[in-house]
């Protein structure tokens, strides 16, 4: 009897022509409409599959994989993977992959767009105009802050942070300061015109601060009331990383009370819910997590996720070598432990 083909689950409608490539190797169960899953529904979908393609909507940890003995690989569509409990997946021998690089430029573009929109009060002005409030042109209408020639602060200097630095330095003649656990090599710093500073100095000196660091227990609310208090009252804060990086209530308070000029947010702690305290403010630009949302980039992300899953499950030209694994060491350690256990 022919061996049953491996099964994979695709959690959301992505691009059919790309997802269809999975059918060459697997039996595919793919969502046909955008779906909000309960943890139980995710567990049920994972129960009988060997692999899955998921998005940031699907939180997967110990409970979701407990009843999924066949599961070997999860391909996340996104560079950030705070939706996945990487330690739990590693222990269970499940390889997780992400989609770096292909979204760097698009996400850096959005970070810059939010910075400019917040600093120059673009969405606020437009709303005001549409509301019919533009009675007469006046000299002092919607005065904002300059972007060119100002000091750009970047918290987290990975690929996207470097993309923002490049835009600021080469395009807008900005002085670029950054803070990151590790310093960039000097030639890269030179190319980006970027200087490493302490977290405290970054907060104090930035005219515009962009947060682009991965979310973890260590970075939870790294921008809290104390951090905001160190910033210039004329400064702009942009968050394109994950909502939990910023204490949103402290931010709303600072924006409402003139302790910070403006903010641009693409990500939220409770997304898709956005705090009423933020919605009520004029001086914050709010976008619905669209950092990587250009058609070309979203297609490239799905292509990479699909290729990763095919490779992780041992098929295709890169069989066994997906190009962007995030927990390969943990999976190898779990396999060693299992082998050692068998020998005993
Ligand atoms: C994605 C993102 O759209 O890559 C990331 O980390 O936040 C976004 O680019 C999202 O992850 C889709 O799952």
mmCIF file with all atom_site columns, N, CA, C and O in Angstrom, residues 76-113:
data_model
loop_
_atom_site.group_PDB
_atom_site.id
_atom_site.type_symbol
_atom_site.label_atom_id
_atom_site.label_alt_id
_atom_site.label_comp_id
_atom_site.label_asym_id
_atom_site.label_entity_id
_atom_site.label_seq_id
_atom_site.pdbx_PDB_ins_code
_atom_site.Cartn_x
_atom_site.Cartn_y
_atom_site.Cartn_z
_atom_site.occupancy
_atom_site.B_iso_or_equiv
_atom_site.pdbx_formal_charge
_atom_site.auth_seq_id
_atom_site.auth_comp_id
_atom_site.auth_asym_id
_atom_site.auth_atom_id
_atom_site.pdbx_PDB_model_num
ATOM 1   N N  . UNK A 1 76  ? 6.712  30.188 10.105 1.00 0.00 ? 76  UNK A N  1
ATOM 2   C CA . UNK A 1 76  ? 6.026  31.429 10.465 1.00 0.00 ? 76  UNK A CA 1
ATOM 3   C C  . UNK A 1 76  ? 6.167  32.412 9.306  1.00 0.00 ? 76  UNK A C  1
ATOM 4   O O  . UNK A 1 76  ? 7.266  32.613 8.788  1.00 0.00 ? 76  UNK A O  1
ATOM 5   N N  . UNK A 1 77  ? 5.063  33.037 8.924  1.00 0.00 ? 77  UNK A N  1
ATOM 6   C CA . UNK A 1 77  ? 5.128  34.069 7.888  1.00 0.00 ? 77  UNK A CA 1
ATOM 7   C C  . UNK A 1 77  ? 5.358  35.390 8.616  1.00 0.00 ? 77  UNK A C  1
ATOM 8   O O  . UNK A 1 77  ? 4.433  36.027 9.085  1.00 0.00 ? 77  UNK A O  1
ATOM 9   N N  . UNK A 1 78  ? 6.609  35.781 8.740  1.00 0.00 ? 78  UNK A N  1
ATOM 10  C CA . UNK A 1 78  ? 6.955  36.982 9.499  1.00 0.00 ? 78  UNK A CA 1
ATOM 11  C C  . UNK A 1 78  ? 8.358  36.829 10.032 1.00 0.00 ? 78  UNK A C  1
ATOM 12  O O  . UNK A 1 78  ? 8.822  35.693 10.233 1.00 0.00 ? 78  UNK A O  1
ATOM 13  N N  . UNK A 1 79  ? 9.032  37.944 10.217 1.00 0.00 ? 79  UNK A N  1
ATOM 14  C CA . UNK A 1 79  ? 10.388 37.851 10.773 1.00 0.00 ? 79  UNK A CA 1
ATOM 15  C C  . UNK A 1 79  ? 10.314 37.700 12.292 1.00 0.00 ? 79  UNK A C  1
ATOM 16  O O  . UNK A 1 79  ? 11.088 36.961 12.890 1.00 0.00 ? 79  UNK A O  1
ATOM 17  N N  . UNK A 1 80  ? 9.364  38.392 12.924 1.00 0.00 ? 80  UNK A N  1
ATOM 18  C CA . UNK A 1 80  ? 9.157  38.266 14.369 1.00 0.00 ? 80  UNK A CA 1
ATOM 19  C C  . UNK A 1 80  ? 8.395  36.979 14.644 1.00 0.00 ? 80  UNK A C  1
ATOM 20  O O  . UNK A 1 80  ? 7.539  36.589 13.853 1.00 0.00 ? 80  UNK A O  1
ATOM 21  N N  . UNK A 1 81  ? 8.724  36.319 15.751 1.00 0.00 ? 81  UNK A N  1
ATOM 22  C CA . UNK A 1 81  ? 8.024  35.053 16.039 1.00 0.00 ? 81  UNK A CA 1
ATOM 23  C C  . UNK A 1 81  ? 7.647  34.971 17.521 1.00 0.00 ? 81  UNK A C  1
ATOM 24  O O  . UNK A 1 81  ? 7.707  33.907 18.126 1.00 0.00 ? 81  UNK A O  1
ATOM 25  N N  . UNK A 1 82  ? 7.261  36.112 18.073 1.00 0.00 ? 82  UNK A N  1
ATOM 26  C CA . UNK A 1 82  ? 6.860  36.105 19.479 1.00 0.00 ? 82  UNK A CA 1
ATOM 27  C C  . UNK A 1 82  ? 5.539  35.363 19.679 1.00 0.00 ? 82  UNK A C  1
ATOM 28  O O  . UNK A 1 82  ? 5.136  35.109 20.806 1.00 0.00 ? 82  UNK A O  1
ATOM 29  N N  . UNK A 1 83  ? 4.865  35.000 18.582 1.00 0.00 ? 83  UNK A N  1
ATOM 30  C CA . UNK A 1 83  ? 3.663  34.161 18.671 1.00 0.00 ? 83  UNK A CA 1
ATOM 31  C C  . UNK A 1 83  ? 4.006  32.692 18.933 1.00 0.00 ? 83  UNK A C  1
ATOM 32  O O  . UNK A 1 83  ? 3.146  31.896 19.272 1.00 0.00 ? 83  UNK A O  1
ATOM 33  N N  . UNK A 1 84  ? 5.280  32.334 18.744 1.00 0.00 ? 84  UNK A N  1
ATOM 34  C CA . UNK A 1 84  ? 5.692  30.928 18.934 1.00 0.00 ? 84  UNK A CA 1
ATOM 35  C C  . UNK A 1 84  ? 6.487  30.782 20.225 1.00 0.00 ? 84  UNK A C  1
ATOM 36  O O  . UNK A 1 84  ? 7.372  31.602 20.502 1.00 0.00 ? 84  UNK A O  1
ATOM 37  N N  . UNK A 1 85  ? 6.195  29.739 20.992 1.00 0.00 ? 85  UNK A N  1
ATOM 38  C CA . UNK A 1 85  ? 7.012  29.418 22.168 1.00 0.00 ? 85  UNK A CA 1
ATOM 39  C C  . UNK A 1 85  ? 8.164  28.548 21.660 1.00 0.00 ? 85  UNK A C  1
ATOM 40  O O  . UNK A 1 85  ? 8.054  27.320 21.562 1.00 0.00 ? 85  UNK A O  1
ATOM 41  N N  . UNK A 1 86  ? 9.254  29.230 21.322 1.00 0.00 ? 86  UNK A N  1
ATOM 42  C CA . UNK A 1 86  ? 10.377 28.573 20.656 1.00 0.00 ? 86  UNK A CA 1
ATOM 43  C C  . UNK A 1 86  ? 10.990 27.477 21.531 1.00 0.00 ? 86  UNK A C  1
ATOM 44  O O  . UNK A 1 86  ? 11.378 26.410 21.038 1.00 0.00 ? 86  UNK A O  1
ATOM 45  N N  . UNK A 1 87  ? 11.058 27.733 22.840 1.00 0.00 ? 87  UNK A N  1
ATOM 46  C CA . UNK A 1 87  ? 11.646 26.727 23.742 1.00 0.00 ? 87  UNK A CA 1
ATOM 47  C C  . UNK A 1 87  ? 10.791 25.463 23.738 1.00 0.00 ? 87  UNK A C  1
ATOM 48  O O  . UNK A 1 87  ? 11.312 24.342 23.612 1.00 0.00 ? 87  UNK A O  1
ATOM 49  N N  . UNK A 1 88  ? 9.479  25.635 23.844 1.00 0.00 ? 88  UNK A N  1
ATOM 50  C CA . UNK A 1 88  ? 8.581  24.469 23.872 1.00 0.00 ? 88  UNK A CA 1
ATOM 51  C C  . UNK A 1 88  ? 8.655  23.707 22.552 1.00 0.00 ? 88  UNK A C  1
ATOM 52  O O  . UNK A 1 88  ? 8.693  22.470 22.531 1.00 0.00 ? 88  UNK A O  1
ATOM 53  N N  . UNK A 1 89  ? 8.696  24.432 21.436 1.00 0.00 ? 89  UNK A N  1
ATOM 54  C CA . UNK A 1 89  ? 8.781  23.764 20.127 1.00 0.00 ? 89  UNK A CA 1
ATOM 55  C C  . UNK A 1 89  ? 10.102 23.008 20.021 1.00 0.00 ? 89  UNK A C  1
ATOM 56  O O  . UNK A 1 89  ? 10.140 21.852 19.578 1.00 0.00 ? 89  UNK A O  1
ATOM 57  N N  . UNK A 1 90  ? 11.189 23.644 20.439 1.00 0.00 ? 90  UNK A N  1
ATOM 58  C CA . UNK A 1 90  ? 12.513 23.003 20.379 1.00 0.00 ? 90  UNK A CA 1
ATOM 59  C C  . UNK A 1 90  ? 12.526 21.720 21.184 1.00 0.00 ? 90  UNK A C  1
ATOM 60  O O  . UNK A 1 90  ? 12.978 20.673 20.696 1.00 0.00 ? 90  UNK A O  1
ATOM 61  N N  . UNK A 1 91  ? 12.023 21.784 22.424 1.00 0.00 ? 91  UNK A N  1
ATOM 62  C CA . UNK A 1 91  ? 11.991 20.592 23.285 1.00 0.00 ? 91  UNK A CA 1
ATOM 63  C C  . UNK A 1 91  ? 11.221 19.453 22.630 1.00 0.00 ? 91  UNK A C  1
ATOM 64  O O  . UNK A 1 91  ? 11.532 18.283 22.823 1.00 0.00 ? 91  UNK A O  1
ATOM 65  N N  . UNK A 1 92  ? 10.182 19.825 21.891 1.00 0.00 ? 92  UNK A N  1
ATOM 66  C CA . UNK A 1 92  ? 9.358  18.794 21.252 1.00 0.00 ? 92  UNK A CA 1
ATOM 67  C C  . UNK A 1 92  ? 9.937  18.364 19.905 1.00 0.00 ? 92  UNK A C  1
ATOM 68  O O  . UNK A 1 92  ? 9.321  17.575 19.182 1.00 0.00 ? 92  UNK A O  1
ATOM 69  N N  . UNK A 1 93  ? 11.102 18.913 19.541 1.00 0.00 ? 93  UNK A N  1
ATOM 70  C CA . UNK A 1 93  ? 11.736 18.538 18.276 1.00 0.00 ? 93  UNK A CA 1
ATOM 71  C C  . UNK A 1 93  ? 11.049 19.146 17.059 1.00 0.00 ? 93  UNK A C  1
ATOM 72  O O  . UNK A 1 93  ? 11.168 18.629 15.944 1.00 0.00 ? 93  UNK A O  1
ATOM 73  N N  . UNK A 1 94  ? 10.318 20.246 17.284 1.00 0.00 ? 94  UNK A N  1
ATOM 74  C CA . UNK A 1 94  ? 9.620  20.893 16.161 1.00 0.00 ? 94  UNK A CA 1
ATOM 75  C C  . UNK A 1 94  ? 10.440 22.092 15.695 1.00 0.00 ? 94  UNK A C  1
ATOM 76  O O  . UNK A 1 94  ? 10.709 23.022 16.475 1.00 0.00 ? 94  UNK A O  1
ATOM 77  N N  . UNK A 1 95  ? 10.846 22.072 14.429 1.00 0.00 ? 95  UNK A N  1
ATOM 78  C CA . UNK A 1 95  ? 11.664 23.154 13.888 1.00 0.00 ? 95  UNK A CA 1
ATOM 79  C C  . UNK A 1 95  ? 10.766 24.331 13.504 1.00 0.00 ? 95  UNK A C  1
ATOM 80  O O  . UNK A 1 95  ? 9.749  24.148 12.829 1.00 0.00 ? 95  UNK A O  1
ATOM 81  N N  . UNK A 1 96  ? 11.145 25.540 13.944 1.00 0.00 ? 96  UNK A N  1
ATOM 82  C CA . UNK A 1 96  ? 10.412 26.748 13.548 1.00 0.00 ? 96  UNK A CA 1
ATOM 83  C C  . UNK A 1 96  ? 11.285 27.548 12.589 1.00 0.00 ? 96  UNK A C  1
ATOM 84  O O  . UNK A 1 96  ? 12.506 27.583 12.721 1.00 0.00 ? 96  UNK A O  1
ATOM 85  N N  . UNK A 1 97  ? 10.635 28.175 11.613 1.00 0.00 ? 97  UNK A N  1
ATOM 86  C CA . UNK A 1 97  ? 11.371 29.036 10.676 1.00 0.00 ? 97  UNK A CA 1
ATOM 87  C C  . UNK A 1 97  ? 10.650 30.383 10.595 1.00 0.00 ? 97  UNK A C  1
ATOM 88  O O  . UNK A 1 97  ? 9.461  30.485 10.931 1.00 0.00 ? 97  UNK A O  1
ATOM 89  N N  . UNK A 1 98  ? 11.370 31.423 10.149 1.00 0.00 ? 98  UNK A N  1
ATOM 90  C CA . UNK A 1 98  ? 10.748 32.743 9.973  1.00 0.00 ? 98  UNK A CA 1
ATOM 91  C C  . UNK A 1 98  ? 11.077 33.283 8.581  1.00 0.00 ? 98  UNK A C  1
ATOM 92  O O  . UNK A 1 98  ? 11.633 32.561 7.755  1.00 0.00 ? 98  UNK A O  1
ATOM 93  N N  . UNK A 1 99  ? 10.735 34.543 8.319  1.00 0.00 ? 99  UNK A N  1
ATOM 94  C CA . UNK A 1 99  ? 10.974 35.099 6.972  1.00 0.00 ? 99  UNK A CA 1
ATOM 95  C C  . UNK A 1 99  ? 11.770 36.411 7.053  1.00 0.00 ? 99  UNK A C  1
ATOM 96  O O  . UNK A 1 99  ? 11.226 37.487 6.815  1.00 0.00 ? 99  UNK A O  1
ATOM 97  N N  . UNK A 1 100 ? 13.060 36.324 7.389  1.00 0.00 ? 100 UNK A N  1
ATOM 98  C CA . UNK A 1 100 ? 13.866 37.540 7.450  1.00 0.00 ? 100 UNK A CA 1
ATOM 99  C C  . UNK A 1 100 ? 14.218 38.041 6.046  1.00 0.00 ? 100 UNK A C  1
ATOM 100 O O  . UNK A 1 100 ? 13.916 37.384 5.056  1.00 0.00 ? 100 UNK A O  1
ATOM 101 N N  . UNK A 1 101 ? 14.873 39.156 5.988  1.00 0.00 ? 101 UNK A N  1
ATOM 102 C CA . UNK A 1 101 ? 15.460 39.759 4.764  1.00 0.00 ? 101 UNK A CA 1
ATOM 103 C C  . UNK A 1 101 ? 14.436 40.253 3.742  1.00 0.00 ? 101 UNK A C  1
ATOM 104 O O  . UNK A 1 101 ? 14.517 41.395 3.314  1.00 0.00 ? 101 UNK A O  1
ATOM 105 N N  . UNK A 1 102 ? 13.504 39.364 3.359  1.00 0.00 ? 102 UNK A N  1
ATOM 106 C CA . UNK A 1 102 ? 12.602 39.732 2.260  1.00 0.00 ? 102 UNK A CA 1
ATOM 107 C C  . UNK A 1 102 ? 11.710 40.920 2.615  1.00 0.00 ? 102 UNK A C  1
ATOM 108 O O  . UNK A 1 102 ? 11.146 41.560 1.736  1.00 0.00 ? 102 UNK A O  1
ATOM 109 N N  . UNK A 1 103 ? 11.554 41.218 3.909  1.00 0.00 ? 103 UNK A N  1
ATOM 110 C CA . UNK A 1 103 ? 10.663 42.313 4.291  1.00 0.00 ? 103 UNK A CA 1
ATOM 111 C C  . UNK A 1 103 ? 11.402 43.528 4.836  1.00 0.00 ? 103 UNK A C  1
ATOM 112 O O  . UNK A 1 103 ? 10.787 44.514 5.254  1.00 0.00 ? 103 UNK A O  1
ATOM 113 N N  . UNK A 1 104 ? 12.733 43.481 4.817  1.00 0.00 ? 104 UNK A N  1
ATOM 114 C CA . UNK A 1 104 ? 13.508 44.531 5.468  1.00 0.00 ? 104 UNK A CA 1
ATOM 115 C C  . UNK A 1 104 ? 13.188 45.929 4.904  1.00 0.00 ? 104 UNK A C  1
ATOM 116 O O  . UNK A 1 104 ? 12.849 46.856 5.657  1.00 0.00 ? 104 UNK A O  1
ATOM 117 N N  . UNK A 1 105 ? 13.305 46.073 3.591  1.00 0.00 ? 105 UNK A N  1
ATOM 118 C CA . UNK A 1 105 ? 13.116 47.400 2.987  1.00 0.00 ? 105 UNK A CA 1
ATOM 119 C C  . UNK A 1 105 ? 11.697 47.911 3.167  1.00 0.00 ? 105 UNK A C  1
ATOM 120 O O  . UNK A 1 105 ? 11.480 49.093 3.499  1.00 0.00 ? 105 UNK A O  1
ATOM 121 N N  . UNK A 1 106 ? 10.726 47.030 2.980  1.00 0.00 ? 106 UNK A N  1
ATOM 122 C CA . UNK A 1 106 ? 9.317  47.442 3.079  1.00 0.00 ? 106 UNK A CA 1
ATOM 123 C C  . UNK A 1 106 ? 8.983  47.903 4.502  1.00 0.00 ? 106 UNK A C  1
ATOM 124 O O  . UNK A 1 106 ? 8.287  48.900 4.705  1.00 0.00 ? 106 UNK A O  1
ATOM 125 N N  . UNK A 1 107 ? 9.508  47.186 5.494  1.00 0.00 ? 107 UNK A N  1
ATOM 126 C CA . UNK A 1 107 ? 9.211  47.534 6.882  1.00 0.00 ? 107 UNK A CA 1
ATOM 127 C C  . UNK A 1 107 ? 9.958  48.808 7.287  1.00 0.00 ? 107 UNK A C  1
ATOM 128 O O  . UNK A 1 107 ? 9.411  49.656 8.005  1.00 0.00 ? 107 UNK A O  1
ATOM 129 N N  . UNK A 1 108 ? 11.186 48.963 6.780  1.00 0.00 ? 108 UNK A N  1
ATOM 130 C CA . UNK A 1 108 ? 11.915 50.208 7.050  1.00 0.00 ? 108 UNK A CA 1
ATOM 131 C C  . UNK A 1 108 ? 11.187 51.394 6.413  1.00 0.00 ? 108 UNK A C  1
ATOM 132 O O  . UNK A 1 108 ? 11.104 52.481 7.005  1.00 0.00 ? 108 UNK A O  1
ATOM 133 N N  . UNK A 1 109 ? 10.639 51.202 5.218  1.00 0.00 ? 109 UNK A N  1
ATOM 134 C CA . UNK A 1 109 ? 9.854  52.271 4.564  1.00 0.00 ? 109 UNK A CA 1
ATOM 135 C C  . UNK A 1 109 ? 8.698  52.709 5.467  1.00 0.00 ? 109 UNK A C  1
ATOM 136 O O  . UNK A 1 109 ? 8.441  53.895 5.646  1.00 0.00 ? 109 UNK A O  1
ATOM 137 N N  . UNK A 1 110 ? 7.997  51.706 6.025  1.00 0.00 ? 110 UNK A N  1
ATOM 138 C CA . UNK A 1 110 ? 6.818  52.039 6.849  1.00 0.00 ? 110 UNK A CA 1
ATOM 139 C C  . UNK A 1 110 ? 7.255  52.776 8.122  1.00 0.00 ? 110 UNK A C  1
ATOM 140 O O  . UNK A 1 110 ? 6.603  53.746 8.541  1.00 0.00 ? 110 UNK A O  1
ATOM 141 N N  . UNK A 1 111 ? 8.386  52.343 8.691  1.00 0.00 ? 111 UNK A N  1
ATOM 142 C CA . UNK A 1 111 ? 8.894  53.034 9.882  1.00 0.00 ? 111 UNK A CA 1
ATOM 143 C C  . UNK A 1 111 ? 9.157  54.499 9.572  1.00 0.00 ? 111 UNK A C  1
ATOM 144 O O  . UNK A 1 111 ? 8.790  55.399 10.335 1.00 0.00 ? 111 UNK A O  1
ATOM 145 N N  . UNK A 1 112 ? 9.755  54.729 8.417  1.00 0.00 ? 112 UNK A N  1
ATOM 146 C CA . UNK A 1 112 ? 10.055 56.105 8.035  1.00 0.00 ? 112 UNK A CA 1
ATOM 147 C C  . UNK A 1 112 ? 8.782  56.891 7.731  1.00 0.00 ? 112 UNK A C  1
ATOM 148 O O  . UNK A 1 112 ? 8.665  58.071 8.059  1.00 0.00 ? 112 UNK A O  1
ATOM 149 N N  . UNK A 1 113 ? 7.824  56.218 7.107  1.00 0.00 ? 113 UNK A N  1
ATOM 150 C CA . UNK A 1 113 ? 6.554  56.886 6.801  1.00 0.00 ? 113 UNK A CA 1
ATOM 151 C C  . UNK A 1 113 ? 5.855  57.314 8.092  1.00 0.00 ? 113 UNK A C  1
ATOM 152 O O  . UNK A 1 113 ? 5.329  58.434 8.196  1.00 0.00 ? 113 UNK A O  1
#
